[in-house]
Amino acid sequence: MKILIKGGTVVDPSAGTLRELDVLVEDERVIKVEAGITARGATVLDTAGMLVSPGLIDMHVHLREPGYEYKETIATGTAAAVRGGFTAVAAMPNTNPVADTRAVIEYVKKQASVAANARVYPVGAVTRGLEGNELAEMGEMREAGAVAFSNDGRPVVSAGVMRRAMQYARMFGTPIISHCEDDTLVDGGMMNEGLTASVLGLKGIPAAAEEVMVARDLLLAEAIGCALHVAHVSTAGSVRLIREAKRRGVPVTAEVTPHHFVLTEEAIAGYDTNAKVNPPLRSKADVQAVLEGLADGTIDVIASDHAPHADYEKAVEFDKAPFGLLGLETTLGLVFTYIVEPGVLSAPQALARLTVNPARVLGLAEPAINPGAMADITVIDPNHEAQVNPDRFLSKSRNTPFGGFWLRGQPVATIVAGKIFKFDQEGR
Amino acid sequence: MSIKHLLGLQHLSVNTITQILDTAGPMKQIISRNLKKVPTLRGKAVATVFYEPSTRTRMSFELAAKYLSADTVGLAAASSSVVKGETLIDTARTVAAMGADVIVLRHPMAGAAELMTRYTDVHIVNAGDGMHEHPTQALLDMFTILELKNTISGLKVAILGDILHSRVARSNLWGLTKLGAEVHVAGPPTLLPVGLQQLGAHVHDCPEAALEGADVVIALRLQLERQRQGLIPSLREYTRLYGLNAERLALARDDAVVLHPGPMNRGVEITADVADGSRSLIAEQVTNGVAVRMACLYLLTVGDGGREDIN
């Protein structure tokens, strides 16, 4: 089967260039990238005025399976991914059972291949059961396909355990993805410490809760030489610490989520539990700092931290609601509306943070649209504006604070290994 | 009154606050009568739903409703379906479905009352939600101050103690500043919320600065578990540094008055001689609490139309 992607602008995120070229896909590979291709019998995708990008990778996603299938399954989560323009996601291990053994990693991969939507790269736990005590079997998980290790959602409390985890992970060349929050400083907090929390009467989480652990993990990574990836950076202090560490040559990369560069703590006024997330939405100054971090390359990756929860879990007192919000089906629009449109980054630069940069962090093949490359492609209409309507999400859950937002820049088609998923303007 | 619910003083206009305080005056006269009952809310049902222990607030609301001839029913969370895992929203819907016109909610978590308003049609009165607001307490404090001082505008009000966890302090800060008072708060740095300056409060970590020249002093209850939580070294040191005693009170104006939302820890945040002294309005606050709650229930359910009924 052939697909001819005709009339669009091909993005090369590595080189930062845009070129008007046609792309011919046969079966699961790109076979030709030239101007003015004609191909008899090919399905033609008219992409005039659109961007043709290497497939987007969301390196921070919670698919909830096994164990929490009422929130999301690998099938629904990867359908949401494809709908959001992502050809691949990295799935966090805080499932039940925890992805801390080869068996669970293999199960995740199997369910992903049955679903046959986006690719799924499993992330294994750093410690058994996410308990933060004994190391998980990283070598076995690595063999089974784990691309990184993380205790996301349950940060490794002990510096000693984290140090050993880094020593051990280093031999595989596999990064440790650190969710940096010191639980003694979070101390039951519900949102960013500040005026909004004081007014709402919600317990605050100081910026230092994140920064203390960022600093710790940077020092450990520097001493050991293990690749460290700091998940969902949310504070100005973290950006500064990572910037300084990169200058010293520490092997560190970092990501930011759309909600941390679009929203502030004020989104919680009215006790919107869909804006309750870990780390919390921060201040305007923090948003400014993460945008600067994105612009100057301190922050390498944009990832959604897609964290589905059922409606009834969020329709409770703010203190009782679980942390987390959806991201897969809003990330691309938020990136184009809040990063590309105001000129924080150009479209190719922004797409690098959703393609080649996460691929480098995870040690995946370089995403590119070249003859011979895997046909993982995202077609984006940068000018189409659409309103976020959670009722149309393919995710099983609806917990987004972005309902009603008008976002310019929408995925039009997602191609995974030559299999095409197309969307009309109303949503599938 | 133009509002449907009473959730806090943050979003109340000066006019609405004044209207409630003005209405509380005639309500207080009803309480002082031999026959304490008017038919104003006959046929209305008020449900008190309390997820936290409370003596005075709950009794105060129930008596307020009864003096106005409303039917009252109380739900204490510990003996209800809540222990069987019923959610707050389901509880609200259940109480509403039985025909309650007003739910008076006390809850340990901030935002609980606001959550109820999104899922039911009945009037919701916040009787304290976590560290957020306790509007009727602040209203009764303001009514009590007004009775003695005739005005709030221009007064210096000192609020002492655990500001961080205090919904009373927050509601008073909103209400008193709206009516033109100068509010000073003082407490240990570990018990001061960040950002209050931006709301117009003067924030001190030493009580003397707040007390100097004050017209009104509000001492807050110190929850005894704050020491176990590591927020203060000991009750003894807290009392020594922050307790309201006669010596500290002498820094305030000679005609300064003392309030406390209760229940008091005598000898911790306030000494017995100050609590029972001539400048203490603590007993008066309790009476006024009933009057202010009568005013709130009346204005929410009947509104301006039937004002003459209450006389």
XYZ file of C-alpha atoms in Angstrom:
739
model
C 0.000 0.000 0.000
C 1.259 3.436 -0.938
C 0.484 6.835 0.553
C 1.472 10.020 -1.260
C 1.677 13.023 1.039
C 1.390 15.808 -1.473
C 1.871 19.555 -1.402
C 2.913 19.959 2.219
C 5.926 21.430 3.978
C 8.284 18.780 5.284
C 9.833 19.576 8.646
C 13.357 18.526 9.500
C 13.508 19.187 13.245
C 17.212 18.226 13.502
C 18.273 20.763 10.905
C 15.521 23.195 11.819
C 14.411 23.484 8.202
C 11.152 23.518 6.258
C 10.997 22.337 2.635
C 8.133 22.003 0.174
C 8.380 18.346 -0.742
C 6.132 15.392 -1.405
C 6.585 12.193 0.556
C 5.855 8.741 -0.739
C 5.268 5.965 1.752
C 5.167 2.325 0.826
C 4.099 -0.192 3.449
C 5.867 0.853 6.630
C 8.695 2.905 5.112
C 9.229 6.244 3.467
C 10.536 5.488 -0.017
C 10.804 8.862 -1.678
C 11.029 12.507 -0.593
C 11.061 14.833 -3.593
C 9.216 17.694 -5.201
C 6.422 16.744 -7.596
C 6.097 13.012 -6.954
C 3.376 11.166 -8.831
C 2.484 7.637 -7.880
C -0.224 5.609 -9.495
C -2.499 3.762 -7.132
C -1.303 5.635 -4.058
C -3.724 7.083 -1.539
C -3.118 10.824 -1.886
C -3.103 12.997 1.199
C -3.438 16.622 0.151
C -1.324 18.562 2.607
C -1.230 21.985 0.990
C -0.534 24.563 3.691
C 0.274 21.883 6.225
C 3.361 20.734 8.057
C 4.590 17.189 7.515
C 6.622 16.291 10.585
C 8.381 13.184 11.764
C 5.971 11.417 14.146
C 5.601 13.083 17.515
C 6.791 11.267 20.636
C 5.237 11.906 24.038
C 7.814 10.607 26.447
C 5.686 10.992 29.581
C 2.313 9.280 29.587
C 0.290 7.228 32.051
C -1.664 4.551 30.215
C -2.968 3.056 33.495
C -2.921 -0.533 32.255
C -2.530 -2.945 33.947
C -4.603 -2.197 37.013
C -6.511 0.999 36.399
C -8.373 0.185 33.205
C -11.352 2.262 34.376
C -9.183 5.366 33.885
C -7.494 4.400 30.628
C -6.340 1.342 28.756
C -3.389 0.925 26.470
C -5.891 0.784 23.595
C -7.740 4.002 24.531
C -4.575 5.818 25.579
C -2.807 5.043 22.318
C -5.946 5.995 20.354
C -5.853 9.342 22.173
C -2.146 9.595 21.349
C -2.742 9.086 17.650
C -5.641 11.565 17.745
C -3.270 14.080 19.321
C -0.651 13.561 16.621
C 1.636 11.226 18.550
C 3.064 8.173 16.841
C 4.773 6.975 20.014
C 4.484 7.347 23.762
C 6.590 6.298 26.724
C 4.397 4.660 29.366
C 5.155 5.274 33.027
C 5.405 2.286 35.364
C 3.015 3.290 38.172
C 0.459 0.661 37.232
C -0.879 -2.214 39.307
C 1.138 -4.356 39.309
C 3.955 -1.852 38.966
C 6.045 -2.214 35.814
C 9.050 -3.435 37.777
C 9.560 -6.819 36.086
C 10.084 -8.191 32.608
C 6.588 -9.730 32.737
C 4.814 -6.399 33.100
C 7.005 -4.713 30.476
C 6.193 -7.538 28.064
C 2.493 -7.282 28.875
C 2.470 -3.558 28.101
C 4.223 -4.172 24.799
C 1.816 -6.954 23.910
C -1.273 -4.852 24.658
C 0.206 -2.044 22.584
C 0.731 -4.330 19.626
C -2.841 -5.630 19.914
C -4.175 -2.056 20.007
C -2.067 -1.188 16.961
C -2.354 2.561 17.458
C 0.701 4.508 18.607
C 3.937 2.752 19.540
C 4.451 2.254 23.255
C 7.876 2.393 24.863
C 7.588 1.103 28.423
C 9.434 2.811 31.245
C 10.419 0.462 34.049
C 10.386 1.260 37.749
C 13.654 2.233 39.437
C 12.771 0.361 42.591
C 10.601 -2.644 43.282
C 6.960 -1.656 43.722
C 8.017 2.015 43.500
C 8.764 1.626 47.201
C 12.115 3.350 47.007
C 14.030 0.568 48.761
C 15.306 -2.267 46.539
C 16.374 -1.825 42.935
C 14.049 -3.288 40.332
C 15.402 -5.738 37.749
C 16.551 -3.108 35.315
C 18.625 -5.447 33.184
C 15.745 -7.823 32.534
C 13.372 -4.964 31.846
C 15.897 -3.386 29.509
C 16.068 -6.641 27.526
C 12.279 -6.742 27.370
C 12.169 -3.251 25.903
C 12.162 -0.722 28.742
C 13.655 2.501 27.388
C 14.200 4.277 30.714
C 13.651 3.876 34.435
C 11.531 6.077 36.641
C 9.660 6.162 39.906
C 7.323 8.746 38.457
C 4.610 9.669 40.915
C 6.533 8.119 43.828
C 9.890 9.910 43.899
C 12.895 8.031 45.265
C 13.152 9.476 48.754
C 16.562 8.115 49.675
C 19.575 9.777 48.093
C 21.499 6.563 48.722
C 19.017 4.474 46.739
C 18.997 7.001 43.906
C 22.780 6.941 43.784
C 22.870 3.163 43.486
C 20.101 3.246 40.874
C 22.156 5.651 38.787
C 25.284 3.543 39.188
C 23.365 0.507 38.034
C 21.408 2.140 35.199
C 24.581 3.657 33.815
C 25.828 0.304 32.544
C 22.846 0.089 30.183
C 23.199 3.672 29.006
C 19.573 4.045 30.031
C 18.405 7.323 31.540
C 16.798 7.697 34.927
C 13.719 9.893 34.638
C 13.308 11.652 37.938
C 10.039 13.020 39.248
C 11.609 15.522 41.614
C 9.520 16.218 44.688
C 10.755 15.940 48.248
C 7.859 14.490 50.157
C 8.862 16.113 53.440
C 8.522 19.507 51.753
C 5.366 18.603 49.832
C 4.035 17.537 53.233
C 0.462 16.955 52.139
C 0.346 20.118 50.035
C -2.307 20.453 47.360
C -1.176 23.316 45.126
C 1.619 25.831 44.696
C 2.421 27.783 47.836
C 1.406 31.382 47.314
C -1.383 33.894 47.521
C -3.894 31.721 45.654
C -3.335 28.804 48.044
C -3.577 31.139 51.029
C -6.867 32.577 49.797
C -8.364 29.208 48.924
C -7.210 27.706 52.196
C -5.368 24.907 50.441
C -2.065 23.659 51.751
C 0.845 24.959 49.704
C 3.707 23.100 48.046
C 6.823 25.270 48.011
C 9.013 25.493 44.919
C 11.838 24.128 47.057
C 10.032 20.766 47.236
C 11.014 20.275 43.612
C 14.294 22.164 43.578
C 15.856 20.315 46.510
C 15.500 17.022 44.651
C 16.546 18.475 41.291
C 19.730 19.705 42.949
C 20.305 16.329 44.626
C 19.826 14.337 41.434
C 22.013 16.706 39.410
C 24.842 16.234 41.905
C 24.420 12.465 41.833
C 24.264 12.325 38.032
C 27.344 14.509 37.805
C 29.301 12.318 40.189
C 28.223 9.043 38.591
C 27.922 9.989 34.939
C 24.460 8.504 34.593
C 22.054 10.167 32.184
C 19.409 12.024 34.183
C 16.175 13.275 32.694
C 14.233 15.659 34.922
C 10.524 15.153 34.383
C 7.994 17.995 34.289
C 10.125 20.936 35.395
C 7.844 23.493 37.015
C 9.879 26.141 38.835
C 12.266 28.938 37.966
C 14.768 27.503 40.428
C 14.779 24.117 38.704
C 15.364 25.753 35.322
C 18.303 27.663 36.777
C 19.810 24.555 38.395
C 19.524 22.548 35.177
C 20.936 25.395 33.074
C 23.977 25.647 35.349
C 24.432 21.871 35.386
C 24.317 21.671 31.595
C 27.024 24.326 31.434
C 29.190 22.168 33.676
C 28.608 19.206 31.389
C 26.328 17.170 33.631
C 24.529 14.533 31.497
C 21.088 15.973 32.114
C 18.020 16.578 29.976
C 14.695 18.015 31.034
C 11.080 18.233 30.014
C 8.185 20.600 30.588
C 4.483 19.937 30.217
C 2.066 22.206 28.356
C 0.100 22.848 31.533
C 3.221 24.188 33.220
C 3.910 26.658 30.429
C 0.276 27.662 29.801
C -1.436 27.749 33.196
C -0.640 29.282 36.545
C -1.865 28.427 40.031
C -4.754 30.802 39.402
C -6.400 28.084 37.304
C -7.322 26.487 40.643
C -9.464 29.401 41.856
C -12.923 27.849 42.151
C -11.325 24.577 43.284
C -11.066 23.081 39.793
C -9.816 19.589 40.553
C -8.914 19.170 36.875
C -6.138 21.681 37.524
C -4.804 19.659 40.474
C -1.544 18.158 39.321
C 1.899 17.104 40.501
C 4.071 19.109 40.433
C 1.537 21.873 40.932
C 0.752 24.700 38.542
C 3.067 27.495 39.605
C 3.339 31.283 39.465
C 3.579 33.607 36.468
C 7.310 34.019 37.129
C 7.775 30.251 36.984
C 5.863 30.033 33.705
C 8.109 32.774 32.334
C 11.197 30.857 33.471
C 10.180 27.557 31.869
C 9.418 29.396 28.625
C 12.918 30.884 28.761
C 14.275 27.413 29.468
C 12.507 26.107 26.389
C 13.786 28.969 24.281
C 17.440 28.662 25.319
C 17.554 24.855 25.170
C 17.778 24.229 28.907
C 14.549 22.277 28.533
C 14.913 19.707 25.766
C 11.520 18.077 25.624
C 7.824 18.873 25.762
C 5.848 15.969 27.225
C 2.247 15.848 28.338
C 2.313 13.831 31.585
C -1.065 12.526 30.388
C -2.652 11.321 33.641
C -6.219 10.085 33.233
C -8.626 9.873 36.173
C -12.299 8.929 36.199
C -14.910 11.684 36.522
C -16.097 10.485 39.905
C -12.552 10.553 41.265
C -12.243 14.229 40.386
C -15.814 15.212 41.431
C -14.875 15.378 45.109
C -13.430 17.792 47.637
C -10.185 19.281 46.279
C -8.104 17.606 48.994
C -9.488 14.187 48.057
C -9.057 14.432 44.287
C -6.120 12.611 42.716
C -3.323 14.614 41.086
C -3.077 14.601 37.298
C -4.636 15.808 34.088
C -4.963 14.722 30.480
C -2.528 15.859 27.824
C -2.357 13.684 24.737
C -5.195 15.341 22.835
C -4.342 18.954 23.698
C -0.533 19.094 23.693
C 0.035 19.848 20.016
C -2.533 22.655 19.952
C -1.105 24.134 23.155
C 2.427 24.018 21.731
C 1.411 25.790 18.539
C -0.804 28.317 20.316
C 1.434 29.151 23.269
C 4.956 28.422 21.949
C 5.021 28.788 18.171
C 2.472 31.569 17.709
C 4.057 33.980 20.247
C 7.499 33.164 18.799
C 9.048 31.416 21.803
C 10.239 28.793 19.311
C 9.846 28.335 15.576
C 7.689 25.451 14.387
C 10.720 23.231 13.578
C 12.305 24.070 16.944
C 9.099 23.293 18.810
C 8.690 20.052 16.872
C 12.265 19.072 17.746
C 11.142 19.060 21.385
C 8.398 16.614 20.440
C 10.442 14.392 18.097
C 14.219 14.198 17.887
C 14.889 15.417 21.412
C 12.764 12.846 23.235
C 14.110 10.182 20.840
C 17.674 11.103 21.843
C 16.820 11.017 25.538
C 15.312 7.550 25.189
C 17.941 6.214 22.786
C 15.473 5.699 19.921
C 16.182 5.925 16.204
C 16.391 9.542 15.036
C 12.934 10.564 13.766
C 13.280 11.908 10.237
C 11.454 11.885 6.923
C 14.067 10.320 4.652
C 13.964 7.515 2.117
C 14.245 4.301 4.085
C 13.033 5.799 7.348
C 10.146 4.296 9.273
C 6.915 5.929 8.117
C 5.976 7.560 11.429
C 4.613 10.908 10.316
C 2.368 13.603 11.775
C 0.546 16.020 9.491
C -0.301 19.283 11.194
C -2.505 22.145 10.055
C -0.792 25.061 11.799
C -3.621 27.467 11.011
C -6.668 25.440 11.878
C -8.279 26.644 15.081
C -10.496 24.337 17.095
C -12.124 24.446 20.492
C -11.161 21.756 22.995
C -14.187 19.563 23.600
C -13.449 16.869 26.181
C -16.600 14.964 25.199
C -14.901 14.146 21.922
C -11.689 12.829 23.460
C -10.688 9.290 22.591
C -9.155 8.962 26.040
C -11.369 7.142 28.498
C -11.186 10.093 30.899
C -12.170 13.751 30.709
C -9.985 15.423 33.334
C -8.654 18.394 31.437
C -8.484 22.036 32.537
C -8.358 23.053 28.861
C -11.987 22.374 27.944
C -13.271 25.351 25.932
C -9.797 26.624 25.007
C -9.427 27.669 21.376
C -6.203 26.189 20.041
C -4.630 26.958 16.710
C -2.529 24.130 15.255
C -4.222 20.764 14.964
C -3.159 17.285 13.896
C -4.802 16.276 10.626
C -3.350 12.822 10.104
C -1.070 10.531 12.041
C 0.794 7.776 10.249
C 2.287 4.964 12.325
C 4.474 2.529 10.374
C 2.567 3.361 7.216
C -0.860 2.944 8.834
C -2.826 6.134 8.399
C -5.207 7.668 10.942
C -7.082 10.682 9.533
C -9.251 13.150 11.359
C -11.930 15.467 10.126
C -12.224 18.914 11.595
C -14.827 17.842 14.134
C -12.710 15.134 15.639
C -12.740 11.625 14.116
C -30.389 39.713 49.022
C -28.877 39.084 45.609
C -26.843 36.043 46.546
C -28.037 32.474 46.595
C -25.332 30.955 48.761
C -23.138 32.171 51.577
C -19.742 30.650 50.863
C -17.378 33.307 52.130
C -16.773 37.010 52.488
C -14.227 37.177 49.660
C -16.897 37.610 47.018
C -19.507 39.501 49.075
C -20.072 43.165 48.310
C -19.928 45.795 51.023
C -23.665 46.305 50.474
C -24.485 42.674 51.132
C -22.287 42.553 54.220
C -23.942 45.716 55.517
C -27.384 44.326 54.784
C -26.661 41.187 56.817
C -25.267 43.215 59.716
C -28.249 45.592 59.601
C -30.672 42.681 59.637
C -28.923 41.031 62.587
C -29.981 43.923 64.872
C -33.724 43.201 64.803
C -32.952 39.495 64.935
C -31.122 40.015 68.196
C -34.227 41.673 69.627
C -36.192 38.516 68.884
C -33.730 36.443 70.891
C -34.067 38.755 73.867
C -37.852 38.375 73.942
C -39.688 36.155 76.332
C -41.310 34.348 73.410
C -38.406 33.752 71.046
C -40.220 32.775 67.895
C -41.372 34.451 64.710
C -43.129 32.686 61.843
C -40.854 34.062 59.128
C -39.383 30.767 57.902
C -42.380 28.563 58.646
C -42.478 25.789 56.060
C -38.773 26.039 55.290
C -36.359 23.249 56.144
C -32.770 23.794 57.201
C -30.354 20.855 57.277
C -27.113 21.133 59.195
C -24.525 18.774 57.737
C -21.425 18.625 59.897
C -18.311 16.670 59.002
C -16.389 18.126 61.922
C -17.204 18.276 65.594
C -18.802 21.558 66.594
C -20.791 22.777 69.558
C -21.517 26.408 69.129
C -21.751 26.789 65.366
C -24.138 23.913 64.959
C -26.353 24.811 67.894
C -26.255 28.418 66.860
C -27.518 27.620 63.341
C -30.164 25.225 64.636
C -31.491 27.720 67.173
C -31.372 30.492 64.577
C -33.508 28.392 62.261
C -35.908 27.386 65.048
C -36.394 30.958 66.278
C -37.497 31.737 62.723
C -39.862 28.702 62.733
C -37.944 26.691 60.152
C -37.810 22.933 60.546
C -34.326 21.696 61.250
C -32.589 18.421 60.842
C -28.997 17.609 61.621
C -26.580 15.178 60.091
C -23.346 14.354 61.852
C -20.976 12.666 59.458
C -19.734 10.128 61.985
C -23.216 8.558 62.291
C -24.285 8.745 58.649
C -23.771 7.159 55.258
C -20.538 9.110 55.057
C -18.885 6.359 57.055
C -20.220 3.960 54.416
C -18.283 5.882 51.789
C -20.964 8.178 50.391
C -19.464 11.126 48.539
C -20.149 14.719 49.497
C -22.039 15.275 46.254
C -24.282 12.265 46.839
C -24.934 13.378 50.408
C -25.862 16.862 49.156
C -28.198 15.444 46.528
C -29.826 13.158 49.093
C -30.460 15.979 51.559
C -31.752 18.191 48.733
C -34.017 15.437 47.463
C -35.700 15.296 50.862
C -36.761 18.878 50.370
C -34.257 20.880 52.398
C -34.213 24.556 51.427
C -30.869 25.289 53.043
C -27.856 23.122 53.766
C -25.515 24.443 56.422
C -22.226 22.668 55.815
C -19.217 22.299 58.078
C -16.397 20.370 56.442
C -12.674 19.857 57.113
C -11.716 20.503 53.481
C -11.539 23.850 51.703
C -13.988 24.296 48.857
C -16.498 21.709 50.116
C -19.371 24.219 50.277
C -18.608 25.541 46.810
C -18.539 21.959 45.506
C -22.069 21.419 46.858
C -23.392 24.478 45.026
C -22.411 22.909 41.725
C -24.498 19.789 42.274
C -27.666 20.957 44.067
C -30.235 23.705 43.804
C -30.609 24.431 47.498
C -29.055 27.351 49.349
C -25.659 26.430 50.759
C -24.310 28.152 53.844
C -20.665 27.567 54.587
C -20.259 26.963 58.304
C -16.500 26.524 57.919
C -14.587 24.699 55.178
C -11.067 23.642 56.039
C -8.670 26.569 56.125
C -10.790 28.543 53.664
C -13.625 30.597 55.163
C -16.072 30.749 58.045
C -18.224 33.662 56.933
C -20.845 33.684 59.703
C -18.104 33.782 62.334
C -16.562 36.861 60.742
C -19.995 38.453 60.344
C -20.769 37.913 64.011
C -17.374 39.304 64.954
C -18.087 42.385 62.865
C -21.575 42.735 64.327
C -20.098 42.512 67.815
C -17.501 45.152 67.028
C -20.152 47.419 65.502
C -22.365 47.168 68.579
C -19.602 48.648 70.687
C -17.679 50.858 68.287
C -20.496 51.921 65.934
C -18.154 51.678 63.005
C -15.567 49.355 61.515
C -13.949 51.901 59.255
C -10.646 53.214 60.578
C -10.338 50.688 63.403
C -7.090 48.838 63.948
C -7.852 45.149 64.378
C -5.177 42.709 65.561
C -5.639 39.001 64.837
C -3.247 36.830 66.816
C -2.192 33.223 66.530
C -2.408 30.415 64.009
C -3.309 32.463 60.951
C -2.207 29.723 58.545
C -4.899 27.232 59.520
C -7.566 29.770 60.427
C -10.657 30.168 58.281
C -11.860 32.711 60.846
C -8.826 34.887 60.172
C -9.344 34.705 56.417
C -13.027 35.609 56.567
C -12.343 38.425 59.002
C -9.555 39.740 56.821
C -11.911 39.960 53.828
C -14.811 41.415 55.763
C -12.945 43.873 57.950
C -10.823 45.280 55.130
C -13.905 45.678 52.941
C -15.496 47.776 55.678
C -12.377 49.906 56.036
C -10.549 48.463 59.030
C -6.784 48.206 59.192
C -6.058 44.535 59.847
C -2.841 43.359 61.465
C -2.118 39.678 61.833
C 0.616 38.189 63.991
C 1.790 34.667 64.607
C 4.843 32.423 64.466
C 6.377 32.434 60.941
C 5.490 28.745 60.639
C 1.826 29.626 61.146
C 1.601 32.590 58.750
C 0.299 31.981 55.219
C 2.259 33.596 52.403
C 0.917 36.504 50.426
C -1.509 38.061 52.926
C 0.164 41.444 52.438
C -1.209 41.432 48.913
C -4.712 41.318 50.401
C -4.064 44.427 52.450
C -3.105 42.814 55.762
C -0.173 43.970 57.825
C 1.737 40.845 58.758
C 3.942 40.555 61.851
C 5.790 37.738 63.521
C 5.719 39.529 66.839
C 2.362 40.199 68.494
C 3.435 43.456 70.114
C 3.598 45.209 66.744
C 0.065 44.131 65.933
C -1.298 45.033 69.365
C 0.167 48.529 69.572
C -2.787 50.933 69.538
C -5.302 48.286 68.467
C -9.034 48.919 68.869
C -9.968 45.260 68.583
C -7.983 42.121 69.406
C -9.057 38.740 68.067
C -7.243 35.801 69.634
C -7.407 32.575 67.622
C -7.608 29.054 68.916
C -4.368 27.111 68.709
C -5.033 23.522 67.691
C -3.005 21.487 70.107
C -1.732 19.156 67.366
C 0.311 21.987 65.830
C 3.110 21.136 68.198
C 3.128 17.490 67.151
C 3.209 18.632 63.538
C 6.435 20.428 64.345
C 5.058 23.894 63.640
C 5.866 25.220 67.102
C 8.391 23.915 69.604
C 6.021 23.756 72.561
C 2.752 25.145 73.871
C 4.728 26.706 76.683
C 6.897 28.708 74.309
C 3.875 29.605 72.188
C 2.071 30.992 75.210
C 5.153 32.918 76.232
C 5.704 34.480 72.803
C 2.156 34.817 71.465
C -0.388 34.298 74.246
C -2.751 37.206 74.893
C -2.223 38.274 78.482
C -2.958 41.452 80.417
C 0.522 42.822 79.851
C 0.281 42.469 76.074
C -3.290 43.732 76.018
C -2.056 46.900 77.711
C -0.337 47.782 74.427
C -3.749 48.144 72.811
C -5.949 51.192 73.275
C -7.567 51.629 76.659
C -10.978 50.987 75.145
C -9.850 47.984 73.104
C -12.097 44.936 73.098
C -11.157 41.253 72.970
C -12.802 38.577 70.831
C -12.221 34.845 70.473
C -14.116 32.542 68.113
C -13.990 29.692 70.608
C -13.557 27.113 71.837
C -10.775 28.585 73.950
C -7.658 26.919 75.258
C -7.468 28.929 78.434
C -3.879 29.517 79.393
C -2.584 28.795 75.890
C -3.613 31.493 73.424
C -5.433 33.598 76.012
C -5.138 33.927 79.755
C -8.234 33.410 81.897
C -8.138 36.953 83.255
C -8.248 38.425 79.755
C -10.904 35.971 78.557
C -13.149 36.774 81.498
C -12.092 40.407 81.884
C -14.116 43.548 81.381
C -12.921 44.041 77.828
C -13.844 40.558 76.698
C -16.844 40.275 74.376
C -16.560 36.513 74.084
C -19.956 35.749 75.670
C -21.614 38.476 73.593
C -20.171 36.920 70.434
C -22.102 33.734 71.099
C -25.438 35.549 71.399
C -24.677 37.623 68.356
C -23.805 34.469 66.449
C -27.425 33.353 66.653
C -28.683 36.760 65.512
C -26.299 36.936 62.565
C -27.205 33.402 61.476
C -30.907 34.279 61.705
C -30.177 37.215 59.427
C -28.308 35.038 56.947
C -30.953 32.317 56.811
C -33.681 34.903 56.458
C -31.985 36.916 53.733
C -31.002 33.843 51.720
C -34.408 32.201 51.738
C -36.895 35.043 51.979
C -34.898 37.969 50.699
C -35.756 41.624 50.967
C -39.466 41.158 50.218
C -40.715 40.128 53.642
C -38.640 42.344 55.837
C -41.582 43.423 58.016
C -42.200 39.818 59.033
C -39.343 39.832 61.440
C -40.621 42.552 63.706
